[in-house]
Amino acid sequence: MAEKIVEEMRPFFDPKAVAIIGATNKKGKVGNVIFENFRINKERGIYKGEIYPVNPKLDEIEGYKVYKSVEELPGDTDLAVISIPAPFVPATMRDIAKRGIKAVIIITGGFGELGEEGKKMEREIYEIARANGIRVIGPNCVGVYVPDTGVDTVFLPGNKMDRPKSGPIAFVSQSGAFAAAMLDWAAGEEIGIGKMVSYGNKIDVDDADLMDYFIHDDEINVVTFYIEGVKDGRKFIEAAKRITKVKPVIALKSGRTEYGAKAASSHTGSLAGADTIYDAVFKQTGIIRAEDFEHMFDLAKAFAALKDKLPKGNRIGIITDGGGAGVMASDAVARFGLKMADLSEETVKFLRENFPPHAVPKNPTDVVGDTDAERYRIAIEGFVNDPNVDAIVIIVLFQVPLLEEEKIIDILAEYQTKSDKPIVAVAMGGKKTDYYARMLEEKGVPVYPTPERGVRAMAGLVKYAEYLHRVEGE
């Protein structure tokens, strides 16, 4: 099964040759943007495969030969991207089947989301695909983005939308617009996305197929989903159980309310179903449910950095140089179902002996506003060695005058590397703080702009660790 799904999905992420059906030289048109994405990535040396534009009305685009029909395509074509009007897609699928192409991305909309006539076309396309061993992503989607191989079928041009750098996070979205906006946002936040798949109406390739594929993708540490509805519940559950034993899955499920479910139905034709059922399925399968977009990527960032260093329990130690921030973090510990660690007597003694009298050797430990980086080192050393502490949240207010910014960054990175306890950082502030936060993240410490978001991300790590512990005991 593993070899089959990996081989089926490979052309979507790393094709030998892509046919762009509906390619055009008209700037801004969907078929032109997709062609340009591949062309530019090939010129940059990122995309290594061939590019075959298909359009019966053109002879060449930007120096590339244009094929009049699918039948004329060279035999090495292993991926077809379709961006022609919906009524022409079924006939094109029959041509693709005759040509022997086994992977198809249908960007075109106007299918099941519009009613019965569209659903009829979807069924016809699916039957052609199933009879000929073709895998289909879409329709009604933006397709696939893989920065490492240069595959980019997102039809939003580069001057309108930035693309994120590569990283260990996979993002799968039913909504194409949400996928595009997320990629643009991730680029701005410098969050690395290894693979993005937008599957729209998912007549064939679905959540379960992608979960089974990502089990075997060594470049991906954590998989995130934006889901409006699941069509095959049993298939979804079985795939989810398989992948969550290997790597974390985070889901943002919309359509939670009656209004949202109705909107999902008209958007991608999804049957959103009772939200409580999704809650139960996620809990049963170990999928972590995100409350919103921000929460999903806060969790993903923590898992991407700390996947191999999960907490052994839910006892949290907090270190801060601002008392108020420590109080907020303590509230968040309770709010998200965690516990404040009871520091051992040895740790309290160690901190008291090495701190100045006005610092607070408790949990939260407050190194106070005249701290330097070495005082943080003492606090972290105490927490790392304390058997009563499972995970550490470190709040750094870079604004305090005596704190050497680069030195505290190096200290946090040092302990993130050598300690078996996960560390997340919180840095509150403006542009200067953001600058240092990026430096810290480059060194492997996930950083959050508020105590609540930092603690909530840590709660996700705890929750996943508890799930793994539970299934290992079954």
Short mmCIF file of C-alpha atoms in Angstrom, two decimals:
data_model
loop_
_atom_site.label_atom_id
_atom_site.label_comp_id
_atom_site.label_asym_id
_atom_site.label_seq_id
_atom_site.Cartn_x
_atom_site.Cartn_y
_atom_site.Cartn_z
CA MET A 1 0.00 0.00 0.00
CA ALA A 2 2.81 2.40 0.89
CA GLU A 3 4.57 2.03 -2.46
CA LYS A 4 1.26 2.38 -4.33
CA ILE A 5 0.20 5.68 -2.75
CA VAL A 6 3.70 7.16 -2.99
CA GLU A 7 3.94 6.23 -6.67
CA GLU A 8 0.43 7.56 -7.39
CA MET A 9 1.09 10.90 -5.72
CA ARG A 10 4.66 11.43 -6.99
CA PRO A 11 3.70 13.14 -10.31
CA PHE A 12 1.68 15.74 -8.42
CA PHE A 13 4.71 16.81 -6.42
CA ASP A 14 7.65 16.05 -8.72
CA PRO A 15 6.54 15.45 -12.33
CA LYS A 16 8.85 14.51 -15.16
CA ALA A 17 6.75 16.60 -17.55
CA VAL A 18 3.68 18.74 -17.00
CA ALA A 19 1.01 19.45 -19.63
CA ILE A 20 -0.80 22.74 -19.02
CA ILE A 21 -4.14 22.34 -20.77
CA GLY A 22 -5.54 25.79 -21.37
CA ALA A 23 -2.16 27.54 -21.37
CA THR A 24 -2.37 30.96 -22.96
CA ASN A 25 -0.23 34.01 -23.69
CA LYS A 26 -2.87 36.37 -22.26
CA LYS A 27 -1.33 37.85 -19.12
CA GLY A 28 -3.34 37.37 -15.96
CA LYS A 29 -5.44 34.49 -17.29
CA VAL A 30 -5.37 31.34 -15.20
CA GLY A 31 -3.65 29.29 -17.91
CA ASN A 32 -1.00 31.95 -18.35
CA VAL A 33 -0.17 32.32 -14.65
CA ILE A 34 0.24 28.57 -14.21
CA PHE A 35 2.44 28.34 -17.30
CA GLU A 36 4.53 31.29 -16.08
CA ASN A 37 4.94 29.71 -12.64
CA PHE A 38 6.50 26.61 -14.17
CA ARG A 39 8.51 28.57 -16.76
CA ILE A 40 10.04 30.92 -14.20
CA ASN A 41 10.82 28.08 -11.79
CA LYS A 42 12.48 26.18 -14.64
CA GLU A 43 14.60 29.21 -15.52
CA ARG A 44 15.59 29.46 -11.87
CA GLY A 45 16.70 25.82 -11.95
CA ILE A 46 14.08 24.76 -9.38
CA TYR A 47 11.67 22.93 -11.68
CA LYS A 48 13.63 20.18 -13.46
CA GLY A 49 10.89 18.67 -15.64
CA GLU A 50 9.54 19.51 -19.08
CA ILE A 51 6.69 21.98 -19.77
CA TYR A 52 4.13 21.25 -22.46
CA PRO A 53 1.50 23.99 -22.99
CA VAL A 54 -1.68 22.81 -24.75
CA ASN A 55 -3.89 25.20 -26.74
CA PRO A 56 -5.37 24.53 -30.22
CA LYS A 57 -5.16 28.23 -31.14
CA LEU A 58 -1.46 28.88 -30.45
CA ASP A 59 1.86 27.70 -31.84
CA GLU A 60 4.21 28.95 -29.16
CA ILE A 61 4.31 30.77 -25.82
CA GLU A 62 7.53 32.41 -24.60
CA GLY A 63 9.54 30.16 -26.89
CA TYR A 64 7.79 26.96 -25.78
CA LYS A 65 6.10 24.83 -28.44
CA VAL A 66 2.33 24.69 -27.88
CA TYR A 67 0.60 21.38 -28.52
CA LYS A 68 -2.73 21.53 -30.34
CA SER A 69 -4.23 18.61 -28.45
CA VAL A 70 -3.64 16.11 -25.67
CA GLU A 71 -3.10 13.38 -28.29
CA GLU A 72 0.05 15.20 -29.53
CA LEU A 73 1.72 15.32 -26.10
CA PRO A 74 5.09 13.57 -25.69
CA GLY A 75 5.07 10.19 -23.99
CA ASP A 76 6.91 11.37 -20.85
CA THR A 77 3.96 13.54 -19.74
CA ASP A 78 2.99 12.36 -16.26
CA LEU A 79 0.99 15.34 -14.95
CA ALA A 80 -1.82 17.30 -16.63
CA VAL A 81 -3.10 20.60 -15.22
CA ILE A 82 -6.50 21.57 -16.62
CA SER A 83 -7.76 25.16 -16.69
CA ILE A 84 -10.39 25.12 -19.45
CA PRO A 85 -14.15 25.69 -19.04
CA ALA A 86 -15.98 22.96 -17.14
CA PRO A 87 -18.11 21.59 -20.03
CA PHE A 88 -14.93 20.65 -21.94
CA VAL A 89 -13.24 18.82 -19.07
CA PRO A 90 -14.93 15.37 -19.40
CA ALA A 91 -13.88 15.04 -23.06
CA THR A 92 -10.36 16.18 -22.17
CA MET A 93 -10.23 13.52 -19.45
CA ARG A 94 -11.03 10.88 -22.06
CA ASP A 95 -8.12 12.17 -24.18
CA ILE A 96 -5.85 12.12 -21.12
CA ALA A 97 -6.86 8.53 -20.44
CA LYS A 98 -6.00 7.54 -24.03
CA ARG A 99 -2.63 9.31 -23.71
CA GLY A 100 -1.83 7.34 -20.56
CA ILE A 101 -1.33 10.29 -18.19
CA LYS A 102 -1.99 9.14 -14.62
CA ALA A 103 -2.13 12.38 -12.58
CA VAL A 104 -4.50 15.28 -13.24
CA ILE A 105 -5.11 18.56 -11.43
CA ILE A 106 -8.40 20.18 -12.43
CA ILE A 107 -8.22 23.87 -11.53
CA THR A 108 -11.52 24.65 -13.26
CA GLY A 109 -14.58 25.46 -11.14
CA GLY A 110 -18.24 25.20 -12.01
CA PHE A 111 -18.91 21.58 -11.02
CA GLY A 112 -20.66 20.04 -8.03
CA GLU A 113 -20.66 23.31 -6.12
CA LEU A 114 -23.16 24.71 -8.64
CA GLY A 115 -25.70 21.92 -8.61
CA GLU A 116 -26.80 18.67 -10.20
CA GLU A 117 -25.45 19.31 -13.71
CA GLY A 118 -21.98 19.95 -12.25
CA LYS A 119 -22.22 16.82 -10.09
CA LYS A 120 -23.09 14.82 -13.20
CA MET A 121 -19.88 16.02 -14.88
CA GLU A 122 -17.90 15.19 -11.75
CA ARG A 123 -19.27 11.63 -11.77
CA GLU A 124 -18.33 11.28 -15.44
CA ILE A 125 -14.78 12.52 -14.79
CA TYR A 126 -14.42 10.21 -11.80
CA GLU A 127 -15.61 7.18 -13.78
CA ILE A 128 -13.06 7.90 -16.52
CA ALA A 129 -10.33 8.31 -13.91
CA ARG A 130 -11.23 5.15 -12.02
CA ALA A 131 -11.46 3.05 -15.18
CA ASN A 132 -8.01 4.19 -16.30
CA GLY A 133 -6.07 4.36 -13.03
CA ILE A 134 -5.86 8.15 -13.05
CA ARG A 135 -5.61 10.14 -9.82
CA VAL A 136 -7.36 13.52 -9.80
CA ILE A 137 -6.92 16.58 -7.56
CA GLY A 138 -9.86 18.99 -7.76
CA PRO A 139 -11.85 20.30 -9.47
CA ASN A 140 -12.47 23.83 -8.22
CA CYS A 141 -9.06 24.28 -6.60
CA VAL A 142 -5.67 25.99 -6.88
CA GLY A 143 -3.83 22.66 -6.93
CA VAL A 144 -0.32 22.09 -5.67
CA TYR A 145 2.66 24.14 -4.47
CA VAL A 146 6.03 22.52 -3.76
CA PRO A 147 8.89 25.01 -3.36
CA ASP A 148 11.61 22.34 -3.53
CA THR A 149 10.57 20.99 -6.96
CA GLY A 150 9.09 24.16 -8.47
CA VAL A 151 5.58 22.76 -8.91
CA ASP A 152 3.23 25.73 -8.61
CA THR A 153 -0.30 25.58 -10.02
CA VAL A 154 -1.55 28.43 -7.85
CA PHE A 155 -3.05 30.84 -10.35
CA LEU A 156 -2.41 33.96 -8.28
CA PRO A 157 0.61 35.72 -9.88
CA GLY A 158 3.80 36.52 -8.02
CA ASN A 159 3.14 40.25 -8.09
CA LYS A 160 -0.12 39.63 -6.19
CA MET A 161 0.91 36.87 -3.81
CA ASP A 162 4.22 35.84 -2.24
CA ARG A 163 5.24 32.19 -2.00
CA PRO A 164 6.66 30.82 1.27
CA LYS A 165 10.06 29.20 1.63
CA SER A 166 10.38 25.44 2.03
CA GLY A 167 9.86 23.87 5.43
CA PRO A 168 8.61 20.77 7.25
CA ILE A 169 4.90 21.75 7.30
CA ALA A 170 2.35 20.32 4.83
CA PHE A 171 -0.83 22.31 4.32
CA VAL A 172 -3.95 20.79 2.75
CA SER A 173 -6.96 22.97 2.05
CA GLN A 174 -10.38 22.37 0.61
CA SER A 175 -10.63 26.08 -0.13
CA GLY A 176 -8.36 27.42 -2.86
CA ALA A 177 -8.72 31.05 -1.79
CA PHE A 178 -7.83 30.16 1.79
CA ALA A 179 -4.84 28.17 0.55
CA ALA A 180 -3.57 31.09 -1.50
CA ALA A 181 -4.06 33.58 1.32
CA MET A 182 -2.33 31.22 3.75
CA LEU A 183 0.69 30.83 1.46
CA ASP A 184 0.96 34.60 1.15
CA TRP A 185 0.70 34.98 4.93
CA ALA A 186 3.22 32.19 5.59
CA ALA A 187 5.70 33.91 3.26
CA GLY A 188 5.38 37.11 5.29
CA GLU A 189 5.75 35.23 8.57
CA GLU A 190 8.72 33.26 7.20
CA ILE A 191 6.96 29.98 7.96
CA GLY A 192 8.26 27.15 5.79
CA ILE A 193 5.73 25.10 3.81
CA GLY A 194 7.07 21.93 2.20
CA LYS A 195 3.92 20.99 0.29
CA MET A 196 0.53 22.62 -0.21
CA VAL A 197 -2.42 20.81 -1.74
CA SER A 198 -5.73 22.48 -2.51
CA TYR A 199 -8.21 19.79 -3.53
CA GLY A 200 -11.48 21.74 -3.88
CA ASN A 201 -14.39 19.39 -4.55
CA LYS A 202 -12.09 16.32 -4.09
CA ILE A 203 -13.82 13.95 -6.45
CA ASP A 204 -10.86 11.57 -6.09
CA VAL A 205 -7.75 12.47 -4.06
CA ASP A 206 -8.96 13.32 -0.58
CA ASP A 207 -7.78 13.89 2.96
CA ALA A 208 -7.23 10.19 3.60
CA ASP A 209 -5.08 9.69 0.47
CA LEU A 210 -2.91 12.64 1.42
CA MET A 211 -2.54 11.46 5.02
CA ASP A 212 -1.38 8.06 3.75
CA TYR A 213 1.08 9.75 1.41
CA PHE A 214 2.50 12.10 4.05
CA ILE A 215 3.24 9.16 6.35
CA HIS A 216 6.06 8.32 3.94
CA ASP A 217 7.20 11.87 3.16
CA ASP A 218 10.42 12.40 5.13
CA GLU A 219 10.45 16.11 4.29
CA ILE A 220 7.23 16.70 6.25
CA ASN A 221 7.08 16.72 10.08
CA VAL A 222 3.53 17.96 10.61
CA VAL A 223 0.39 17.99 8.45
CA THR A 224 -2.25 20.72 8.66
CA PHE A 225 -5.74 20.54 7.14
CA TYR A 226 -8.43 23.06 6.40
CA ILE A 227 -11.57 20.90 6.10
CA GLU A 228 -15.15 21.83 5.25
CA GLY A 229 -16.51 18.30 5.14
CA VAL A 230 -15.44 14.65 4.86
CA LYS A 231 -17.17 12.45 2.30
CA ASP A 232 -15.90 9.00 3.35
CA GLY A 233 -15.79 8.98 7.13
CA ARG A 234 -14.47 5.44 7.58
CA LYS A 235 -11.61 5.97 5.11
CA PHE A 236 -10.74 9.25 6.86
CA ILE A 237 -10.69 7.66 10.31
CA GLU A 238 -8.53 4.71 9.30
CA ALA A 239 -5.97 6.95 7.53
CA ALA A 240 -5.94 9.39 10.46
CA LYS A 241 -5.20 6.55 12.89
CA ARG A 242 -2.28 5.46 10.71
CA ILE A 243 -0.61 8.85 10.34
CA THR A 244 -1.06 10.20 13.87
CA LYS A 245 1.04 7.32 15.19
CA VAL A 246 3.88 8.64 13.02
CA LYS A 247 3.46 12.41 12.81
CA PRO A 248 1.04 15.03 14.15
CA VAL A 249 -2.02 16.19 12.21
CA ILE A 250 -3.75 19.50 12.93
CA ALA A 251 -7.21 20.22 11.52
CA LEU A 252 -9.12 23.45 11.19
CA LYS A 253 -12.70 22.35 10.59
CA SER A 254 -15.12 25.02 9.45
CA GLY A 255 -18.87 24.78 9.03
CA ARG A 256 -19.25 24.46 12.80
CA THR A 257 -22.58 26.27 12.87
CA GLU A 258 -25.77 25.89 10.86
CA TYR A 259 -24.85 28.98 8.85
CA GLY A 260 -21.28 27.78 8.27
CA ALA A 261 -22.43 24.31 7.17
CA LYS A 262 -24.78 25.89 4.64
CA ALA A 263 -21.95 28.06 3.29
CA ALA A 264 -19.66 25.01 2.99
CA SER A 265 -22.31 23.19 0.97
CA SER A 266 -22.47 25.97 -1.62
CA HIS A 267 -18.69 26.49 -1.59
CA THR A 268 -17.33 23.02 -2.34
CA GLY A 269 -20.47 20.91 -2.21
CA SER A 270 -19.44 19.52 1.17
CA LEU A 271 -21.71 17.80 3.64
CA ALA A 272 -20.37 19.44 6.77
CA GLY A 273 -22.27 17.19 9.19
CA ALA A 274 -22.74 17.58 12.93
CA ASP A 275 -19.78 19.35 14.46
CA THR A 276 -19.86 17.15 17.56
CA ILE A 277 -19.16 14.14 15.33
CA TYR A 278 -16.00 15.78 14.03
CA ASP A 279 -14.94 16.56 17.59
CA ALA A 280 -15.35 12.88 18.49
CA VAL A 281 -13.50 11.67 15.39
CA PHE A 282 -10.60 14.02 15.95
CA LYS A 283 -10.32 12.92 19.57
CA GLN A 284 -10.53 9.23 18.63
CA THR A 285 -7.87 9.49 15.93
CA GLY A 286 -5.45 11.86 17.67
CA ILE A 287 -6.00 14.76 15.28
CA ILE A 288 -5.53 18.06 17.09
CA ARG A 289 -8.35 20.47 16.35
CA ALA A 290 -7.33 24.08 15.83
CA GLU A 291 -9.72 26.80 16.92
CA ASP A 292 -8.74 29.15 14.14
CA PHE A 293 -6.16 29.88 11.46
CA GLU A 294 -3.76 31.47 13.95
CA HIS A 295 -3.99 28.50 16.30
CA MET A 296 -3.36 26.03 13.47
CA PHE A 297 -0.04 27.58 12.50
CA ASP A 298 1.00 28.26 16.09
CA LEU A 299 0.67 24.51 16.63
CA ALA A 300 2.35 23.68 13.34
CA LYS A 301 5.30 25.88 14.19
CA ALA A 302 5.77 24.15 17.54
CA PHE A 303 5.55 20.66 16.02
CA ALA A 304 7.84 21.57 13.13
CA ALA A 305 10.54 22.64 15.59
CA LEU A 306 9.89 20.16 18.41
CA LYS A 307 8.33 17.02 16.92
CA ASP A 308 11.04 14.76 18.34
CA LYS A 309 10.97 16.41 21.74
CA LEU A 310 7.48 16.01 23.14
CA PRO A 311 6.77 16.74 26.85
CA LYS A 312 6.70 13.74 29.20
CA GLY A 313 3.84 15.32 31.13
CA ASN A 314 1.74 18.45 31.48
CA ARG A 315 3.70 20.31 34.18
CA ILE A 316 4.82 23.67 32.83
CA GLY A 317 7.64 25.86 34.08
CA ILE A 318 7.52 29.57 33.26
CA ILE A 319 10.46 31.97 33.24
CA THR A 320 9.88 35.66 32.64
CA ASP A 321 11.48 39.07 32.99
CA GLY A 322 8.07 40.72 33.32
CA GLY A 323 5.72 39.93 36.19
CA GLY A 324 2.52 40.72 34.27
CA ALA A 325 3.47 38.47 31.39
CA GLY A 326 4.15 35.69 33.89
CA VAL A 327 0.66 36.11 35.35
CA MET A 328 -0.89 35.94 31.88
CA ALA A 329 1.07 32.80 31.10
CA SER A 330 -0.03 31.23 34.40
CA ASP A 331 -3.67 31.93 33.56
CA ALA A 332 -3.14 30.35 30.16
CA VAL A 333 -1.68 27.22 31.78
CA ALA A 334 -4.95 26.71 33.66
CA ARG A 335 -7.12 27.73 30.71
CA PHE A 336 -5.57 25.17 28.37
CA GLY A 337 -5.72 22.27 30.81
CA LEU A 338 -2.08 22.22 31.90
CA LYS A 339 -0.50 22.38 35.36
CA MET A 340 2.01 24.75 36.85
CA ALA A 341 5.04 22.68 37.86
CA ASP A 342 5.86 22.54 41.59
CA LEU A 343 9.57 23.27 41.58
CA SER A 344 11.67 20.89 43.62
CA GLU A 345 13.35 22.12 46.80
CA GLU A 346 16.72 21.67 45.10
CA THR A 347 15.69 23.97 42.23
CA VAL A 348 14.35 26.67 44.53
CA LYS A 349 17.56 26.48 46.60
CA PHE A 350 19.68 26.64 43.43
CA LEU A 351 17.83 29.69 42.14
CA ARG A 352 17.88 31.45 45.53
CA GLU A 353 21.63 30.92 45.90
CA ASN A 354 22.38 32.27 42.42
CA PHE A 355 19.78 35.02 42.03
CA PRO A 356 19.95 38.54 43.47
CA PRO A 357 17.55 39.02 46.42
CA HIS A 358 14.87 40.80 44.38
CA ALA A 359 14.46 38.04 41.76
CA VAL A 360 11.66 35.51 42.33
CA PRO A 361 12.72 31.83 42.58
CA LYS A 362 9.23 30.36 42.13
CA ASN A 363 7.07 29.22 39.23
CA PRO A 364 6.74 31.55 37.38
CA THR A 365 10.34 32.47 37.99
CA ASP A 366 10.72 36.21 37.53
CA VAL A 367 14.28 37.23 36.67
CA VAL A 368 12.92 40.83 36.80
CA GLY A 369 13.59 43.88 34.70
CA ASP A 370 17.27 44.41 35.49
CA THR A 371 18.14 40.94 34.26
CA ASP A 372 20.99 40.04 31.98
CA ALA A 373 21.26 36.91 29.84
CA GLU A 374 23.22 35.00 32.48
CA ARG A 375 20.36 35.26 34.97
CA TYR A 376 18.15 33.57 32.38
CA ARG A 377 20.79 30.86 32.00
CA ILE A 378 20.61 30.14 35.73
CA ALA A 379 16.82 29.90 35.64
CA ILE A 380 16.78 27.63 32.58
CA GLU A 381 19.49 25.42 34.07
CA GLY A 382 17.36 24.98 37.19
CA PHE A 383 14.21 24.13 35.23
CA VAL A 384 15.95 21.75 32.84
CA ASN A 385 17.36 19.75 35.76
CA ASP A 386 14.13 19.72 37.77
CA PRO A 387 12.26 16.37 37.45
CA ASN A 388 9.02 18.18 38.30
CA VAL A 389 9.15 20.28 35.12
CA ASP A 390 8.02 18.68 31.83
CA ALA A 391 8.14 21.68 29.49
CA ILE A 392 9.33 25.28 29.67
CA VAL A 393 7.80 28.54 28.46
CA ILE A 394 10.33 31.36 28.47
CA ILE A 395 9.10 34.94 28.17
CA VAL A 396 11.74 37.36 26.97
CA LEU A 397 10.95 41.06 26.96
CA PHE A 398 13.84 42.20 24.81
CA GLN A 399 13.17 45.82 25.85
CA VAL A 400 14.80 45.51 29.30
CA PRO A 401 18.02 47.58 29.28
CA LEU A 402 20.70 45.14 30.48
CA LEU A 403 19.61 42.11 28.47
CA GLU A 404 22.13 41.22 25.75
CA GLU A 405 19.85 40.22 22.88
CA GLU A 406 22.15 37.93 20.92
CA LYS A 407 23.45 36.28 24.08
CA ILE A 408 19.98 35.35 25.36
CA ILE A 409 19.12 34.02 21.89
CA ASP A 410 22.20 31.80 21.98
CA ILE A 411 21.38 30.59 25.50
CA LEU A 412 17.82 29.59 24.56
CA ALA A 413 19.04 27.83 21.41
CA GLU A 414 21.74 26.04 23.42
CA TYR A 415 19.23 24.61 25.90
CA GLN A 416 16.73 23.78 23.16
CA THR A 417 19.45 21.59 21.65
CA LYS A 418 20.87 19.94 24.74
CA SER A 419 17.75 19.53 26.90
CA ASP A 420 15.21 16.77 26.36
CA LYS A 421 12.46 19.16 27.50
CA PRO A 422 10.67 21.27 24.87
CA ILE A 423 11.13 25.03 25.12
CA VAL A 424 8.90 27.65 23.53
CA ALA A 425 9.58 31.35 23.78
CA VAL A 426 7.31 34.36 24.05
CA ALA A 427 8.53 37.75 22.84
CA MET A 428 6.12 40.67 23.15
CA GLY A 429 6.83 43.92 21.39
CA GLY A 430 7.18 45.69 18.08
CA LYS A 431 9.61 45.73 15.17
CA LYS A 432 12.80 45.33 17.21
CA THR A 433 11.30 42.41 19.12
CA ASP A 434 10.16 40.86 15.87
CA TYR A 435 13.69 41.08 14.52
CA TYR A 436 15.12 39.17 17.48
CA ALA A 437 12.22 36.70 17.46
CA ARG A 438 13.09 35.76 13.86
CA MET A 439 16.71 35.23 14.89
CA LEU A 440 15.56 32.95 17.69
CA GLU A 441 13.31 30.94 15.39
CA GLU A 442 16.17 30.50 12.92
CA LYS A 443 17.97 28.73 15.77
CA GLY A 444 15.12 26.28 16.39
CA VAL A 445 13.10 27.92 19.17
CA PRO A 446 9.45 28.61 18.24
CA VAL A 447 8.47 32.12 19.32
CA TYR A 448 4.99 33.53 20.01
CA PRO A 449 3.88 37.15 20.39
CA THR A 450 1.72 36.60 23.51
CA PRO A 451 1.89 34.33 26.58
CA GLU A 452 -1.51 32.82 25.69
CA ARG A 453 -0.40 31.73 22.23
CA GLY A 454 2.86 30.31 23.53
CA VAL A 455 1.15 28.27 26.25
CA ARG A 456 -1.61 27.13 23.85
CA ALA A 457 1.02 25.85 21.43
CA MET A 458 2.69 23.96 24.25
CA ALA A 459 -0.71 22.49 25.18
CA GLY A 460 -0.89 21.03 21.67
CA LEU A 461 2.44 19.26 22.19
CA VAL A 462 1.20 17.89 25.52
CA LYS A 463 -2.07 16.70 23.97
CA TYR A 464 -0.31 14.86 21.16
CA ALA A 465 2.19 13.29 23.58
CA GLU A 466 -0.71 12.04 25.71
CA TYR A 467 -2.38 10.54 22.61
CA LEU A 468 0.80 8.68 21.61
CA HIS A 469 1.19 7.39 25.14
CA ARG A 470 -2.42 6.15 25.09
CA VAL A 471 -2.20 4.32 21.75
CA GLU A 472 1.17 2.79 22.66
CA GLY A 473 -0.52 1.27 25.72
CA GLU A 474 -3.39 -0.26 23.72
#
